[in-house]
Tab-separated table of C-alpha atoms and ligand atoms in Angstrom:
chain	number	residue	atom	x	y	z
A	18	UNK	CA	1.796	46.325	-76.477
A	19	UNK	CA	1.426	43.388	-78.679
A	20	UNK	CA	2.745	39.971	-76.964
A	21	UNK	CA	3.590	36.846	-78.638
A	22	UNK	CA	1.264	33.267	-79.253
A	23	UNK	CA	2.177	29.832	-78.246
A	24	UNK	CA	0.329	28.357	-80.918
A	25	UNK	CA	3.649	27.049	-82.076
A	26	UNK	CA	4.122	24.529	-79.270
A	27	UNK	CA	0.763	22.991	-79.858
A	28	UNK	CA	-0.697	23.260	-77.059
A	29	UNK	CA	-4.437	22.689	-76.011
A	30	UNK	CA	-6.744	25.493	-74.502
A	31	UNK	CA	-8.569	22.803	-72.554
A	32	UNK	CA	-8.072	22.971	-68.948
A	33	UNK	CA	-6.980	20.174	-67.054
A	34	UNK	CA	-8.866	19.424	-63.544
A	35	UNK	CA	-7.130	16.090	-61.798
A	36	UNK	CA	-9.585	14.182	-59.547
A	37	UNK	CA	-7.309	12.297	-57.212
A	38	UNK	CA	-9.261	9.236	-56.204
A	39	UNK	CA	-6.716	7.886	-53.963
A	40	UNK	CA	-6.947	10.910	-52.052
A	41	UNK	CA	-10.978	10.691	-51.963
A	42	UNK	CA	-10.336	7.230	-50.476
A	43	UNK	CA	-8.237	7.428	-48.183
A	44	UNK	CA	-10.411	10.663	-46.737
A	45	UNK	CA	-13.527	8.571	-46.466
A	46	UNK	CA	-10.478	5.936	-44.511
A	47	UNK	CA	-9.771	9.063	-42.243
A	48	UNK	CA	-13.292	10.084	-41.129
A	49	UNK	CA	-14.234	6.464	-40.841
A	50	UNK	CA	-11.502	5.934	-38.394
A	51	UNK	CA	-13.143	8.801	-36.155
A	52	UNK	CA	-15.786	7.029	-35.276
A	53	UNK	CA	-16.016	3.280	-33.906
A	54	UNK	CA	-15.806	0.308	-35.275
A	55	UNK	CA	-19.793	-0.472	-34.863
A	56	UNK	CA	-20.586	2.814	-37.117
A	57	UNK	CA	-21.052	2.691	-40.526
A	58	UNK	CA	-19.474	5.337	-42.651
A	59	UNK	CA	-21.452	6.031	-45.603
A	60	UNK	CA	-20.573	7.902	-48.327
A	61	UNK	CA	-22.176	11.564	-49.993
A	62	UNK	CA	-22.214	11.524	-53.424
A	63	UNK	CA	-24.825	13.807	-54.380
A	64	UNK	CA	-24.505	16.554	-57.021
A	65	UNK	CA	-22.348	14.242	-59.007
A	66	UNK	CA	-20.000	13.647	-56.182
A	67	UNK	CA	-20.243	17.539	-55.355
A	68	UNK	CA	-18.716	17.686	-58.825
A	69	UNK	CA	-16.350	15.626	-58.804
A	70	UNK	CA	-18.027	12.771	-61.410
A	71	UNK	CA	-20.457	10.458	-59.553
A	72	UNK	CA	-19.510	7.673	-62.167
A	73	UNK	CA	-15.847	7.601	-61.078
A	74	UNK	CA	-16.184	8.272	-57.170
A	75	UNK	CA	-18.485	6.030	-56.616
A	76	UNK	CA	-16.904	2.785	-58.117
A	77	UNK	CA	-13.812	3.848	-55.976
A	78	UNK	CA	-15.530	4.408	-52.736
A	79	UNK	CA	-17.073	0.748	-53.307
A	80	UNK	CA	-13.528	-0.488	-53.346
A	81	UNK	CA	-12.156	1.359	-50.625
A	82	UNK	CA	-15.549	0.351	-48.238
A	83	UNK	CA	-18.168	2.031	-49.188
A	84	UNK	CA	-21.543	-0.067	-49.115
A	85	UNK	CA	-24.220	2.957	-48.410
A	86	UNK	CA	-24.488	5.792	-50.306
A	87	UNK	CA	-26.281	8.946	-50.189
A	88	UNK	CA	-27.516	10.717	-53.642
A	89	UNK	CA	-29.749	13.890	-53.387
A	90	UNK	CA	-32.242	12.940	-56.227
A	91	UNK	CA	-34.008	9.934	-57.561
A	92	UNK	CA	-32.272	10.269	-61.063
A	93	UNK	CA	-28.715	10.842	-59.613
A	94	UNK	CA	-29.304	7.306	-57.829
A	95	UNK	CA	-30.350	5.879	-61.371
A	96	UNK	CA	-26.950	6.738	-62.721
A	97	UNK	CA	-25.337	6.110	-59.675
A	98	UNK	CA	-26.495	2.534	-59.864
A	99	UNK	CA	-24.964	1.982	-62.874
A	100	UNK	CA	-21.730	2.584	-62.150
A	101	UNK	CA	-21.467	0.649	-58.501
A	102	UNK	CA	-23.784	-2.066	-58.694
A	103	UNK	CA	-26.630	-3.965	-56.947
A	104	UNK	CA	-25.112	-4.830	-53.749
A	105	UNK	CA	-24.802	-1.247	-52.310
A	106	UNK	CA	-27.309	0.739	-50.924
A	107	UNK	CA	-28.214	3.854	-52.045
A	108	UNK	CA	-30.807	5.917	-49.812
A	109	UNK	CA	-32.123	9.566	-51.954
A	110	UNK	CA	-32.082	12.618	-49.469
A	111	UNK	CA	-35.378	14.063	-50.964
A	112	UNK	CA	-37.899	11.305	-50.447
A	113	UNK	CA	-40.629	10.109	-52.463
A	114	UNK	CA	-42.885	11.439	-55.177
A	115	UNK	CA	-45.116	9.150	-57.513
A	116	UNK	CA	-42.340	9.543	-60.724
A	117	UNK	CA	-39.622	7.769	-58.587
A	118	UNK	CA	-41.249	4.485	-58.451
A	119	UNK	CA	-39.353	3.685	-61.481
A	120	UNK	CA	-35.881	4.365	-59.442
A	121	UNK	CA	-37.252	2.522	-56.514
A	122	UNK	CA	-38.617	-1.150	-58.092
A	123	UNK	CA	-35.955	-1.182	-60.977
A	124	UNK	CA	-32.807	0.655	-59.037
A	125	UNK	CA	-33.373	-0.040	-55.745
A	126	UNK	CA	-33.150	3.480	-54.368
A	127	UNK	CA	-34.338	3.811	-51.119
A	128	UNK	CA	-36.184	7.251	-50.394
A	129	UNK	CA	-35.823	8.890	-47.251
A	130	UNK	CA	-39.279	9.440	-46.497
A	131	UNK	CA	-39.745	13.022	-45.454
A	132	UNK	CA	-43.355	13.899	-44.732
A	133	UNK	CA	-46.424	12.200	-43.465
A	134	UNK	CA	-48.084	12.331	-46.714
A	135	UNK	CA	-44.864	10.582	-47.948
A	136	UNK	CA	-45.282	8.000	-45.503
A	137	UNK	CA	-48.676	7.099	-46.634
A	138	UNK	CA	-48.408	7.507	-50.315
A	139	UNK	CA	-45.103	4.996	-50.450
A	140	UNK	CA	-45.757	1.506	-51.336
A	141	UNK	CA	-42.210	0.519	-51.444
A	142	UNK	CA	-40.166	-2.472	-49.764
A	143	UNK	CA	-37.527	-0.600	-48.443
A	144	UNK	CA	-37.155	3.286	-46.612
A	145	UNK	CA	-35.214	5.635	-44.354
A	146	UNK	CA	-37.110	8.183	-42.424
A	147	UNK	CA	-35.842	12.088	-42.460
A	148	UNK	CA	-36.781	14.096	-39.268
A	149	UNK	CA	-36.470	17.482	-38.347
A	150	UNK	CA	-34.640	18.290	-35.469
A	151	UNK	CA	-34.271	21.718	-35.646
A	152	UNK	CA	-33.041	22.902	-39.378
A	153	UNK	CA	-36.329	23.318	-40.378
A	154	UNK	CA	-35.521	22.334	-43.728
A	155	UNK	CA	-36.955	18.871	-44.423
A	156	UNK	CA	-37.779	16.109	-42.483
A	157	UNK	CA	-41.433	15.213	-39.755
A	158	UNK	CA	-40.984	17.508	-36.714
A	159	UNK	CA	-42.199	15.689	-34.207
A	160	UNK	CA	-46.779	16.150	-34.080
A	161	UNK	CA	-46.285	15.294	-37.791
A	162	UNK	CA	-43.737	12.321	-37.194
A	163	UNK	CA	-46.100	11.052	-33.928
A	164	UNK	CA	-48.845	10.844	-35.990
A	165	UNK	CA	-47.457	8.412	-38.369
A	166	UNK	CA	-45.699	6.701	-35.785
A	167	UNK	CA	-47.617	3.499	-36.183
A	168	UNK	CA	-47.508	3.722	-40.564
A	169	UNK	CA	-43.453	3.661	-40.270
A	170	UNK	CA	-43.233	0.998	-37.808
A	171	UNK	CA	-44.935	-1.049	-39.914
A	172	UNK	CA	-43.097	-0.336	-42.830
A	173	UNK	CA	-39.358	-1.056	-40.551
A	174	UNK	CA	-37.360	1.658	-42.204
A	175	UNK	CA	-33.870	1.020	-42.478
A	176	UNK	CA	-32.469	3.953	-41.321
A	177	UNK	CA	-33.966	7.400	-39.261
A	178	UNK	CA	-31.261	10.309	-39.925
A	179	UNK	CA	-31.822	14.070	-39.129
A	180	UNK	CA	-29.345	16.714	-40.108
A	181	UNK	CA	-26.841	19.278	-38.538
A	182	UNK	CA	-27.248	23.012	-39.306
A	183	UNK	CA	-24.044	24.257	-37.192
A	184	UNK	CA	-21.739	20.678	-37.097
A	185	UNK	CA	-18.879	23.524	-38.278
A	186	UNK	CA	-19.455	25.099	-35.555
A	187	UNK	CA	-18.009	23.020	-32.704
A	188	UNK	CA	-19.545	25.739	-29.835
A	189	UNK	CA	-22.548	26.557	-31.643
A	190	UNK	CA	-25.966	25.737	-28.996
A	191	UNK	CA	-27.500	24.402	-31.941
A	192	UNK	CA	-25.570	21.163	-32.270
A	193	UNK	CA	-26.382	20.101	-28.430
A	194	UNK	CA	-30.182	21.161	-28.930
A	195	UNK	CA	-30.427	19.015	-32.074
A	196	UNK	CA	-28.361	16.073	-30.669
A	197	UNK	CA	-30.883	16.101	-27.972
A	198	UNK	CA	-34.160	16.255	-29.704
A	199	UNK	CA	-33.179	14.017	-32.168
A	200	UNK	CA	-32.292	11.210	-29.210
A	201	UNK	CA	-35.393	12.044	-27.602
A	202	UNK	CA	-37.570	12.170	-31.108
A	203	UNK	CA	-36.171	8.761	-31.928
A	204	UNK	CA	-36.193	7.130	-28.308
A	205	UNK	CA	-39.329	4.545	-29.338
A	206	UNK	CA	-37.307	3.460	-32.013
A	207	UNK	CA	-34.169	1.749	-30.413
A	208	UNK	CA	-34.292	-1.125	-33.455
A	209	UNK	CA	-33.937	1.253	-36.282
A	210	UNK	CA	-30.455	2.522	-37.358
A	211	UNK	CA	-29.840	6.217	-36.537
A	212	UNK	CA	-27.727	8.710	-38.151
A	213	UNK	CA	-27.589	12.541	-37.511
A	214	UNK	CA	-23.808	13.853	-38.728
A	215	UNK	CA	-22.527	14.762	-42.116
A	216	UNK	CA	-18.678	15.881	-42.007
A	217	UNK	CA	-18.983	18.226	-39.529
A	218	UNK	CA	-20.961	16.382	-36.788
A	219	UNK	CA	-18.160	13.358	-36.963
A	220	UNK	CA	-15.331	15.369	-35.870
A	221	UNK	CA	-17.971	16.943	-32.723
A	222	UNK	CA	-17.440	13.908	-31.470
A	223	UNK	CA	-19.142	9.748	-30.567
A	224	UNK	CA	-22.370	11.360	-29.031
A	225	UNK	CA	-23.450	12.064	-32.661
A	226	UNK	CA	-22.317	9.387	-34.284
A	227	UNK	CA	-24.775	6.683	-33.508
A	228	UNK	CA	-24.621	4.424	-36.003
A	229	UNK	CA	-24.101	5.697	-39.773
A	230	UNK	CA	-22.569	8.856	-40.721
A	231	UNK	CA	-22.480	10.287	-43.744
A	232	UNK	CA	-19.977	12.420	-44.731
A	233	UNK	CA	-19.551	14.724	-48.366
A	234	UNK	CA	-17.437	17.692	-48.350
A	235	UNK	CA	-14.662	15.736	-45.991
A	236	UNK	CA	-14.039	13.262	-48.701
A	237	UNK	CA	-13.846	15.683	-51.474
A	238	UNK	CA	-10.766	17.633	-48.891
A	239	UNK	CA	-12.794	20.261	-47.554
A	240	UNK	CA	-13.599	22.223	-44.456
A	241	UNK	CA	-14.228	21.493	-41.856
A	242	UNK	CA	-12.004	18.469	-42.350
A	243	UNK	CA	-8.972	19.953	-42.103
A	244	UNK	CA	-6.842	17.138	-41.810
A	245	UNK	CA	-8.239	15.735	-45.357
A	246	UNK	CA	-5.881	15.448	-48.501
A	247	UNK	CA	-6.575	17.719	-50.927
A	248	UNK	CA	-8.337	16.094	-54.238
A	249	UNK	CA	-8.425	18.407	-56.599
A	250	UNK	CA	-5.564	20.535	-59.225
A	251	UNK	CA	-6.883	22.355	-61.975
A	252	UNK	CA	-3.830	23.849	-64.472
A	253	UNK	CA	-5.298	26.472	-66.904
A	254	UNK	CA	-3.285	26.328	-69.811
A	255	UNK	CA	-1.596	29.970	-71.123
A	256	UNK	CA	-2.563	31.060	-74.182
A	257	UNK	CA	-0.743	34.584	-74.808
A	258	UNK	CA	1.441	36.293	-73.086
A	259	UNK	CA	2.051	40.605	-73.173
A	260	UNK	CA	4.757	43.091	-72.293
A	261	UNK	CA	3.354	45.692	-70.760
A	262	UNK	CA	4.734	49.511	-69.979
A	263	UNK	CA	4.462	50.900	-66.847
A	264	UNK	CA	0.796	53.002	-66.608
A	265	UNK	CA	-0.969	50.331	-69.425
A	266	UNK	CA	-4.067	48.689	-67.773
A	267	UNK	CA	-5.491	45.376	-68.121
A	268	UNK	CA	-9.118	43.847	-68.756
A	269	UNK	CA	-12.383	44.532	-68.183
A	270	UNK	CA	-12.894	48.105	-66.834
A	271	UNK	CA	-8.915	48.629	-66.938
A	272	UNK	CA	-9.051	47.803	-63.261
A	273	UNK	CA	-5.646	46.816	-62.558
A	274	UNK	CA	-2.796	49.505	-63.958
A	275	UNK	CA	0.845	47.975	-64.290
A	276	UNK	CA	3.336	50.116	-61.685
A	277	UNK	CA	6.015	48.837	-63.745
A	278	UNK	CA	6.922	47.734	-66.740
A	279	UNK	CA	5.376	43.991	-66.478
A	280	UNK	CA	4.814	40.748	-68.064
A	281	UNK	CA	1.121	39.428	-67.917
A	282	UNK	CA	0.163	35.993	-69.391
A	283	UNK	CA	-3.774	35.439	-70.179
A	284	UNK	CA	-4.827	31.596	-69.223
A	285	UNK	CA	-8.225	30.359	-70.569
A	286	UNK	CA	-10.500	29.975	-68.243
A	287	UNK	CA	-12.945	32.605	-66.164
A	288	UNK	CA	-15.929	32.728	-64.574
A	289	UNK	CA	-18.358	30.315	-67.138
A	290	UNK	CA	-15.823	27.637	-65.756
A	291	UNK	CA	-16.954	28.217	-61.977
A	292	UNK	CA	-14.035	30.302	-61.484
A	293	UNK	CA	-15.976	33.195	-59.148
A	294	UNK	CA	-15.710	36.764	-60.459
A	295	UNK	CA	-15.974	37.880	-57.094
A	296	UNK	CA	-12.367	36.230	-55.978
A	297	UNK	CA	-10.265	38.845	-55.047
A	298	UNK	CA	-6.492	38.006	-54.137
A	299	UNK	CA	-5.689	34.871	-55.623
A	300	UNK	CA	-2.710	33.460	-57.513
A	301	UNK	CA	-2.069	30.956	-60.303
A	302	UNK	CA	0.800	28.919	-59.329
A	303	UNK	CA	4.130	27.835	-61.944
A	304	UNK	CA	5.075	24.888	-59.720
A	305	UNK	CA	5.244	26.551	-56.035
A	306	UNK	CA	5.358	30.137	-57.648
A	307	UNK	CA	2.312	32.038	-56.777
A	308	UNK	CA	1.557	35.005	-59.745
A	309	UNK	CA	-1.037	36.968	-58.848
A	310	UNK	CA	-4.127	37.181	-60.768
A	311	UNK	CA	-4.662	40.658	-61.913
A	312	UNK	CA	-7.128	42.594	-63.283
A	313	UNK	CA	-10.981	41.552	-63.732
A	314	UNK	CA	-11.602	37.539	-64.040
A	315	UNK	CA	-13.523	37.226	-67.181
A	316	UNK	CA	-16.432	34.675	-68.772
A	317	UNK	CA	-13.572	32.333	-70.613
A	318	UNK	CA	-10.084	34.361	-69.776
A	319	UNK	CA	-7.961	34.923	-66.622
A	320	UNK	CA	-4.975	37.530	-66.839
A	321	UNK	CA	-1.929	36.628	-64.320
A	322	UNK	CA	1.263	39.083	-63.591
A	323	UNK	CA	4.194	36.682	-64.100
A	324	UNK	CA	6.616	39.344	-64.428
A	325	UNK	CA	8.810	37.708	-61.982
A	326	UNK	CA	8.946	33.995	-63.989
A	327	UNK	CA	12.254	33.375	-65.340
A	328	UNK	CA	10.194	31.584	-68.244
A	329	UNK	CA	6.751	31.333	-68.341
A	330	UNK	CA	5.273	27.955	-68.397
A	331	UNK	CA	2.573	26.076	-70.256
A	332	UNK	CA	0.121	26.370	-67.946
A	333	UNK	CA	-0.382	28.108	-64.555
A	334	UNK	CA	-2.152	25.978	-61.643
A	335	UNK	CA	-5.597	27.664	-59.432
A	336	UNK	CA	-6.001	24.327	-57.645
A	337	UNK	CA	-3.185	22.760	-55.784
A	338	UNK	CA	-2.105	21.709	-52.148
A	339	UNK	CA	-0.929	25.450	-51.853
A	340	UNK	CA	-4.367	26.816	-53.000
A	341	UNK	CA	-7.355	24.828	-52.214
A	342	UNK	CA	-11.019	25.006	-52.467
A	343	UNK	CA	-11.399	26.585	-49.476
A	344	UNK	CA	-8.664	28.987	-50.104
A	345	UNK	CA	-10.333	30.700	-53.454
A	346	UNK	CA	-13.935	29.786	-51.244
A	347	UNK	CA	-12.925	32.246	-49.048
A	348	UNK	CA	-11.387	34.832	-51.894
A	349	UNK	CA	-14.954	34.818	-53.017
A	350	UNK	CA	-16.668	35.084	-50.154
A	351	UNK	CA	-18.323	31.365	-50.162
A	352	UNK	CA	-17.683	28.007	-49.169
A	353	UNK	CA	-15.611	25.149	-50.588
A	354	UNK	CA	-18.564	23.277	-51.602
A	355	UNK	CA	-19.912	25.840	-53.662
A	356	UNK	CA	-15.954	26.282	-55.307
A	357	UNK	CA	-16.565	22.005	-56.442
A	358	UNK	CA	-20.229	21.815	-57.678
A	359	UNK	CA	-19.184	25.345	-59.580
A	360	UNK	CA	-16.213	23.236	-61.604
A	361	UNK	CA	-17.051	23.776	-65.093
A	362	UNK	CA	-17.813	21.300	-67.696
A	363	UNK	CA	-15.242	22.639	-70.467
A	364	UNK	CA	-12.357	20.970	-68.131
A	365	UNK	CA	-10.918	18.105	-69.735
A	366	UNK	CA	-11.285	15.697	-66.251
A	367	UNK	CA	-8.534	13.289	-65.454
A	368	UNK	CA	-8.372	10.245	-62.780
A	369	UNK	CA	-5.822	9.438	-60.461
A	370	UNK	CA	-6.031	5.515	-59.326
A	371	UNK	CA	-8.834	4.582	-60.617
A	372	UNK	CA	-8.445	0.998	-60.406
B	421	PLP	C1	-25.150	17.145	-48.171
B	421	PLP	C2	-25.601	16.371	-46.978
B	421	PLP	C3	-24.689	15.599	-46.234
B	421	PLP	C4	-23.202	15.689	-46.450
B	421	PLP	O1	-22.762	16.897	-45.836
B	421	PLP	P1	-21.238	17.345	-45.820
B	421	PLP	O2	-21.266	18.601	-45.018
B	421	PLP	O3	-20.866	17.587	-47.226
B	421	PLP	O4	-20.444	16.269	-45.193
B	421	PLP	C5	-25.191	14.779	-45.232
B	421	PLP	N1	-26.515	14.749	-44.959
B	421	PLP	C6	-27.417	15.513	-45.619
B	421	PLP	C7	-28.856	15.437	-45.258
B	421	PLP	C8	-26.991	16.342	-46.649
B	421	PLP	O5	-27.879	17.122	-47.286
């Protein structure tokens, strides 16, 4: 049946995704408060602030507190630089190779030296040291760390840091093995500054906070920090909407067959916009009105039962305080991080307090 257009009312097709800042502060507040006042809280901002826009978070964060930073490659630090400053420090999770020396004399990125061959090739002022204490993704275990023992004393890294591979677990063995073999892997070193938890391993508790943590997904108002503020709403606007009869089917394979006669609105947006095809169950909201999503989520075009909307608005909402990240994470059968980096580049992006 053929529906009517809203081209009349002028509206945009661009999505709007709102990056609360205030809210991304005031998490970073919250898990700095969790640990003690000794322990630096550093700040994740890798993968362009898991999404989020590197450029705006990190000017933010430096207001709020922030004076370390952790980036995930040598060119994210580059552009991260611009935008906060000299005065903060920004340390890249992935080391050193030979085409970061540019980043590391003219930006000031620190590399967290991950290898022994990184050890020996870098020249640089300034380092961290990553070790492996039990992830067995990167980072010295400890034969390769011992035998550049001497090599990174001499070069006085700033900072020796390891990494969690079960912090959301609070019961999981693995956190106690690695909490342990990291204290005993880093026992010669009692000068250097030592950090081992990302989100998760600040809420297990002081024993792994030593004395920076550095927390991502927790600022951004995911899991596992469930007390966080959520940071993002993304309204998709509607572009048509169709009267259906009772027994007509809708999208892609005809998946979804109306059982009465029914109203269904199509919002732009789908699945080239991060918005997984494999969600099943999810709603667009009109204000505090959840309207199921129906049918197959397409590349560029979502279709929405709204049959029970006294009017039907301009847009419907996917992100809100009623459906989170880790609400549609878990519709698709992933995790909220994966629901942030996946937030597509066709969204118009607005700030909240960005002074
Ligand atoms: C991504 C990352 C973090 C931040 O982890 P969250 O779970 O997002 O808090 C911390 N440390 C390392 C080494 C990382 O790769």
């Amino acid at each position: 049946m053929q529906g009517e257009t809203q081209l009349e009312q002028g509206l945009t097709m661009q999505a709007r995704l709102t990056i609360d800042l205030n809210a991304i502060c005031d998490n970073w507040r919250a898990l700095d408060a969790l640990s003690g006042s000794a322990v630096e809280t550093a700040a994740v901002i890798k993968a362009d602030a898991y999404g989020l826009g590197a450029g705006k978070v990190g000017p933010a964060l430096v207001n709020a507190g922030v004076s370390t930073f952790f980036v995930a490659q040598a060119e994210e630090g580059v552009a991260l630089r611009a935008a906060i400053g000299n005065s903060p420090r920004i340390f890249n999770f992935s080391g050193y190779m030979k085409g970061d020396d540019q980043a590391v004399k003219e930006y000031g990125i620190i590399p967290v030296l991950n290898s022994a061959e990184q050890v020996r090739a870098y020249r640089g002022a300034r380092c961290g040291i990553q070790l492996d204490s039990g992830m067995n993704r990167l980072g010295m275990e400890l034969p390769e760390f011992a035998s550049v023992a001497l090599d990174i004393a001499a070069k006085r890294p700033e900072l020796v840091m390891s990494h969690l591979a079960c912090a959301d677990e609070p019961y999981h063995p693995m956190n106690a093995a690695q909490l342990l073999a990291f204290t005993t892997m880093t026992a010669a070193m009692p000068a250097t500054p030592k950090a081992l938890s990302a989100t998760g391993g600040i809420l297990l508790g002081s024993p792994y906070h030593f004395d920076m943590t550095r927390p991502g997904i927790g600022l951004y108002g995911g899991a596992p920090f469930s007390d966080a503020r959520p940071v993002v709403t993304l309204d998709l606007p509607v572009i048509q909407t169709r009267d259906l009869l009772a027994g007509e089917a809708v999208g892609y394979g005809a998946s979804w067959v109306a059982t009465r006669p029914s109203r269904i609105a199509t919002v732009s947006s789908g699945y080239a916009d991060g918005i997984l095809r494999a969600a099943k169950g999810i709603n667009l909201y009109a204000g505090e009105t959840p309207c199921p999503v129906v049918g197959r989520i397409s590349m560029d075009l979502i279709t929405v039962d709204v049959t029970d909307l006294p009017e039907i608005p301009p847009h419907l909402t996917l992100l809100n305080t009623l459906q989170t990240v880790d609400t549609l994470a878990t519709a698709a059968g992933t995790i909220g991080y994966e629901i942030l980096t996946s937030l597509g580049s066709r969204y118009k992006r607005v700030y909240i307090g960005e002074s």
